Phi, psi and omega in degrees: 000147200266005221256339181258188153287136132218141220230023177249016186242024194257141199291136160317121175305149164201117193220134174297108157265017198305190178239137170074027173250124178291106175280111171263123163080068181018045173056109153288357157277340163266000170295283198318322180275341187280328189307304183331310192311113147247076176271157182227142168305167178259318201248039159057233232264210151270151173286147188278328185227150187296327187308311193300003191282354176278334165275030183261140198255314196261105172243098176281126171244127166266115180273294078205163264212001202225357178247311226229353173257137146317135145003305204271355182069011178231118186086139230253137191278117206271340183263345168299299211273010157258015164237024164269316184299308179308302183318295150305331181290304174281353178275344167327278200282001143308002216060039179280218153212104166219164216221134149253156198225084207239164176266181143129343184308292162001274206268321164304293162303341140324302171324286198284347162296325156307328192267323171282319160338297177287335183274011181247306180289177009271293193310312181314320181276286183345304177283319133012268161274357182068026181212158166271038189264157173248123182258162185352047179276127149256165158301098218282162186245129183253133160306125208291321197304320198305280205343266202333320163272015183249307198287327179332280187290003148271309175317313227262307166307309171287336173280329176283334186284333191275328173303302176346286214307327209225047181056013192216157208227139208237161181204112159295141168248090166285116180238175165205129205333344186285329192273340172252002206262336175319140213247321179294334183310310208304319186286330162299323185282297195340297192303330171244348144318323211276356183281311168339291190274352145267018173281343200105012191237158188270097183287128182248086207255169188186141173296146178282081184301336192269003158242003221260108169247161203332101183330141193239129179276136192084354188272083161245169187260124160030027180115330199272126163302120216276158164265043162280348189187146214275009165268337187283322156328257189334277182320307151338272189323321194254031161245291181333304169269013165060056179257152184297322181237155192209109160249132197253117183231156168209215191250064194203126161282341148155215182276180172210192194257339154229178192305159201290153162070002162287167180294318162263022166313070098029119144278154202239101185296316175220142170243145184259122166258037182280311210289172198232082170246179155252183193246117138222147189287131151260209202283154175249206215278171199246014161212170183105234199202345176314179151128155172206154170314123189290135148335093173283340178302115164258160196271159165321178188270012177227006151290139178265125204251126192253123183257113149079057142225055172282355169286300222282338169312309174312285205290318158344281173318327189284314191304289183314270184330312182280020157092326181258123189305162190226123165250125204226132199203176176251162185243001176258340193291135186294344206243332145290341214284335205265006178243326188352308204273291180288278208323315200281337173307335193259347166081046157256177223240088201224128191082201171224158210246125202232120182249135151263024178251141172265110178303153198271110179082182200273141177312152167319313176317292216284353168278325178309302188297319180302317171313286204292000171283309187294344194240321164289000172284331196275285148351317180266060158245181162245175191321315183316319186276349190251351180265341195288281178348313211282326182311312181329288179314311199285328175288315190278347159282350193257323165308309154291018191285334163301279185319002180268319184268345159299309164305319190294334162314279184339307166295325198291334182288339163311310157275324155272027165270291195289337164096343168300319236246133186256183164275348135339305176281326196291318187296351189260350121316343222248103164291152178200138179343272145356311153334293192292311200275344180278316171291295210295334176263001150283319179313323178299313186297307188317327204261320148335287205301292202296014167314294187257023202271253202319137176079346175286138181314132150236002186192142181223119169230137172280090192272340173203184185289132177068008198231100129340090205233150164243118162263124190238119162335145189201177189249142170288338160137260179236116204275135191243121164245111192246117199251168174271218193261058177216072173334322201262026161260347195282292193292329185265337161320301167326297181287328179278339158278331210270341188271336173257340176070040186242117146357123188226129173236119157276106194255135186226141169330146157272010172253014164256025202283354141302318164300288172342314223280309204262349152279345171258307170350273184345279211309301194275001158283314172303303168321325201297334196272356164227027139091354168261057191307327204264016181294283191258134178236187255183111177240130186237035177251205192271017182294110169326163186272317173324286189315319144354295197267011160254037169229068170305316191313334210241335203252112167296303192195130168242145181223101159284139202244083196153197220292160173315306151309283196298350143323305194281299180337273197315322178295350188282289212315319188278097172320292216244034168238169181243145197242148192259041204212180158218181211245357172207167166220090164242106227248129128303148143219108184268117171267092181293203202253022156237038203264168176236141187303271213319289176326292174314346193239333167272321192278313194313316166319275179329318190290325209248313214272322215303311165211099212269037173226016194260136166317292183299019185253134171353216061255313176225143176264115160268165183204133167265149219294316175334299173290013187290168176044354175266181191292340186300304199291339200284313178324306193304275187336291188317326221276327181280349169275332171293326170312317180086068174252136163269150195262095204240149188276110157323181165282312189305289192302307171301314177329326218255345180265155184266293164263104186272178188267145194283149192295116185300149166268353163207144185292321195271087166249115164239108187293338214003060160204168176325042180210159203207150161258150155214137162234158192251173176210151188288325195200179183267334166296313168325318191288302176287357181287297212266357172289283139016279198299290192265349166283152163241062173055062190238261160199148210214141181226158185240111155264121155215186183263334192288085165320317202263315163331285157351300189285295219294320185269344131331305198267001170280306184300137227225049213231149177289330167212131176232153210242153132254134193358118193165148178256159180318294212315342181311342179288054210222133177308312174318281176329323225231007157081026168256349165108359207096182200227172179252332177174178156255151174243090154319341211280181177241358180274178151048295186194142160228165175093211185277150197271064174262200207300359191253353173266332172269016192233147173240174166226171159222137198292130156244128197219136172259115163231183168247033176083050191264134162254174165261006146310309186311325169271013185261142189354334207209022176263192166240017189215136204236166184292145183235306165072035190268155171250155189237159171346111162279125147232128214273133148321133156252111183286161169306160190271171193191135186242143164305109161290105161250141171271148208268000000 
């Protein structure tokens, strides 16, 4: 029928199973059969990428028997398996479709047989011997199938009271290879799943173990994956039923590239099963009915090493080919086990994700190692050589200039084809000539500035006679900078790791991916000339910023560039990297009641109209109360309607009005766009107690006439950068003689204000000694600490002068 799968003209499986046989190139005889396999999906192909995995509609969780069992292999682990149940309930009541595919009958009928057992031999001895003593009692060895029919309807009983708790109603299903190889059983089980899941209920399947016989090696079938073990189920099932997804969890984290628990084992975030790698197998699961024979061969270091998962690999692959993504992750870990499930459905980056699609270019892992191979090489050059790169680049911008800004078409038509984009973004997308010349001569200041930056002395103590200590400037290692729509942060981020002597992962907005694309070529033809190309890489592939921020292992400092959300995004996501930012930029100005017009009307203009989507761009105007009704304020007002900035009213500032303006829902507002508050204050201590209050330490300004006014809020204001007549916008590493920046930083550790080049070096201590122990200082030593401090003096590299271009 063409309406059903059939699978019987489909080529016989044939797979080596010897003990001590390497499967190279995921065996070509089982390659051949799964190529062989053609089934088609209804709803088309498998998703190509995890993101897409947020659209799976239809989903089978497989539990594997090592999730859903206690330690001890006798009786069930109960606290896993009620958040794998909280978890299906709610992608349930999302509108899912979901499918359990579970193990635990066993290991459930183990328990209670045991227990009747020992308690029927206790009575038994007991009428026996006349005494309540237990003698010579053991653990009796049970047969699985018995477990499996003692244990069904407790498992079953226990997944419907826990389904209860969350509304959703559950229905078992017992199958056995006759039910799928039939060609009507097959069509009847078809038939009462797909009915099942349009009731809304969680069909719960499981092989019928207690007649089910004993797996036979090599007995697949006409082609067909056998129903021997509940991972070739689950494939099965979610090729029958066309489900989008097939999540496979056991005590394993998926695959990696070498054996598992060695020091340089890698998990393999997506597997392709094209590439041509090897396989090697471990031991199998240490309960269930499952399983394969351990591999005693371990594979080489380009091998891909599977631990005891050689079923669930087979059924994976099969699963795949038959059209449905496949995830294979562990399900046991206490600190994921109670998210697993949900995290993969959102297409985070958790197991490993088996694609037919190949990825393209290197994983994010494998580009991070490359930064940090590469960047400690950059890092050994000397300034010169790192100043040389940097003039390169900054030569190349000036060169390329056509070609740059031809990309830069391309996004901006791009972007204004879809219409998404406000105008804010589009100018910060948006490159120019002028642009191009201004980035080359920070980039220059920048390659000057890095003469003495690495390495450099910061402290010298003479701790004993021959024992010497330095604290030296150093690079932090590998830096992850993640941007918005601002194409012209890729060269200067860029010039400032290469000058610090840091590894750089550059993440760049997709609505710049061209302009990224062609700025970075550049970057690494300038790296290219001292051998370090892979210092800064470009990750343009589909990684979520979570997934990002979790290589914690590989990722030194992350710094986000854009909007007040995605700051905040990242600082929630990144646990365990420190983060570099600031999380709003809602920037003042308080015009005190001794302000000068002429003055007051150019930083406001400037502050709120010059680039109002700029961190450092105004947000709210103080006033002192003094001025309401005078021509200063009428002045302020006009410049700003003329500008077309909309006005929104403090609490204080409408009292004062008959027709206000409409009233802000918050003082702590970052418009980044043409709008603005004004509030009024009594005084200049009033204006920073609310600056205090509603500000987020970003940059904050006073125009007054009053030098000591002046003073007091400077030395009071408690902001990264606070100004006298000054526009906010001053607030910029370029503006700030740093060559550019990296970011602003609000934080109060490490760095604050703008981020340039003295924000990216850490130090680290070096001691010289002469076979000095710390024996040598102790009550009964012979030598005592001296703690002298001494000279720093400094290298002097060749000079290196600075090009502005006119």
């Amino acid at each position: 029928s063409p309406n059903r799968l059939m699978l019987s003209s489909c080529i016989p499986v044939h797979t080596c199973l010897s003990s001590g046989c390497r499967i190279n190139q995921i065996d070509c005889r089982l390659v051949t059969c799964i190529l062989s396999v053609s089934l088609a999906r209804a709803n088309g192909n498998s998703f190509a990428h995890r993101g897409e995995l947020r659209q799976a509609k239809r989903i089978v969780v497989k539990l594997g028997s090592a999730v859903v069992t206690r330690g001890d292999e006798c009786g069930l682990a109960l606290g896993r398996l009620a958040s794998v149940v909280e978890q299906v309930a709610m992608l349930q009541n999302q509108g899912r479709e979901m499918m359990i595919v579970t193990s635990g009958a066993v290991a459930f009928g183990k328990q209670r047989l045991r227990h009747e057992i020992l308690l029927s031999q206790s009575v038994r001895q007991a009428l026996h011997s006349g005494q309540n003593q237990l003698k010579d009692m053991s653990a009796p060895v049970l047969e699985a199938r018995a477990c499996a029919a003692a244990g069904q309807s407790g498992l079953m009983a226990l997944y419907e009271a826990m389904f209860t708790q969350y509304s959703t109603c559950t229905a078992q299903v017992l199958v056995t290879n006759l039910d799928f190889h039939d060609d009507q059983k097959r069509q009847n089980l078809n038939s009462t799943l797909q009915e099942l899941l349009r009731m809304n209920i969680v069909p719960i399947i499981n092989t019928n173990d207690a007649v089910v016989p004993p797996p036979e090696p090599n007995s697949d079938l006409q082609g067909v994956i056998s129903i021997k073990d509940n991972d070739s189920l689950a494939a099965r099932l979610a090729v029958e039923m066309k489900a989008d997804l097939l999540i496979a969890l056991s005590d394993v984290e998926g695959l990696y590239d070498s054996p598992p628990g060695s020091d340089d084992a890698k998990l393999i975030d997506i597997f392709y099963p094209g590439d041509q790698q090897s396989i090697t197998y471990g031991t199998k699961s240490r309960v269930g009915l499952g399983g394969m024979e351990a591999k005693k061969q371990v594979g080489n270091s380009n091998s891909l090493c599977v631990s005891h998962l050689y079923p669930q690999v087979k059924a994976a692959l099969w699963a795949l080919q038959g059209g449905t993504s496949v995830v294979i992750a562990n399900g046991t870990h206490p600190k994921v086990t109670g998210h697993v499930i949900t995290d993969i459905v959102e297409g985070k980056k958790v197991g490993t994700f088996f694609s037919e699609v190949k990825p393209a270019g290197p994983t994010v892992e494998q580009q991070t190692e490359m930064a940090r191979d590469s960047g400690r090489t950059l890092a050994a050059l000397h300034p010169d050589q790192r100043g040389a790169i940097i003039c390169h680049l900054a030569d190349l911008l000036v060169e390329k200039k056509q070609e740059i800004l031809a990309a830069n078409k391309t996004d901006m038509d791009l972007a204004a084809n879809a219409g998404q984009l406000s105008s804010a973004l589009l100018n910060r997308l948006s490159l120019s000539p002028a642009k191009l010349n201004s980035l080359a001569i920070g980039l220059r200041q920048i390659a000057v500035a890095s003469q003495d930056s690495v390495g450099r002395v910061l402290r010298r103590t003479r701790v004993a006679h021959n024992l010497e200590l330095e604290q030296i400037t150093v690079p932090i290692g590998v830096l992850l900078v993640i941007f918005e729509a601002r194409p012209d942060c890729l060269p200067q981020v860029s010039a400032l790791a290469i000058a610090s002597g840091n590894a750089l992962l550059a993440k760049g907005g997709k609505e710049a991916a061209n302009t990224n694309r062609v700025l970075h070529e550049l970057t690494q033809e300038a790296l290219d000339i001292h051998g370090v190309k892979e210092a800064v890489q470009l990750v343009s592939t589909r990684e979520e910023v979570e997934d990002l921020c979790r290589l914690d292992k590989m990722i030194d400092l992350i710094i986000p560039r854009g909007s007040s959300e995605l700051v905040r995004n990242i600082q929630r996501a990144a646990k365990s990297i420190p983060v570099l930012g600031h999380s709003e930029g809602i920037c003042h100005i308080y015009v005190d009641s001794e302000a000068a017009i002429d003055k007051v009307i150019k930083i406001v203009r400037d502050s709120k109209c010059d680039y109002p989507a700029a961190c450092n761009a105004m947000e709210t105007l103080l006033v002192h109360r003094d001025i309401l009704r005078t021509t200063l304020f009428d002045q302020i007002i006009d410049m700003l309607r003329t500008e077309r900035v909309k006005i929104h009213a403090g609490p204080r500032f409408a009292s004062y009005l008959t027709f206000s303006p409409s009233e802000v829902k918050s003082l702590r507002t970052e418009y980044g766009d043409l709008e603005c508050c004004i509030e009024v204050v009594d005084s200049m201590q009033e204006a920073i107690d609310h600056i205090h209050r509603y500000g987020s330490s970003h940059t904050d300004v006073i125009v007054t006439e009053n030098e000591d006014t002046a003073e007091q809020f400077l030395q009071q204001l408690d902001s990264a950068c606070v100004f006298w007549n000054a526009s906010s916008r001053f607030a910029d590493g370029y503006r700030f003689g740093l060559g550019a920046e990296v970011g602003i930083s609000t934080a109060r550790i490490h760095a604050r204000g703008p981020v340039g080049l003295e924000g990216l070096l850490t130090t680290k201590w070096v001691l010289r000694g002469d076979g000095h122990t710390a024996a040598d200082f102790s009550e009964h030593g012979t030598l005592k600490y001296l703690h002298e401090n001494l000279p720093v003096t400094q290298p002097q590299p060749r000079q290196m002068t600075a090009q502005r271009e006119d």
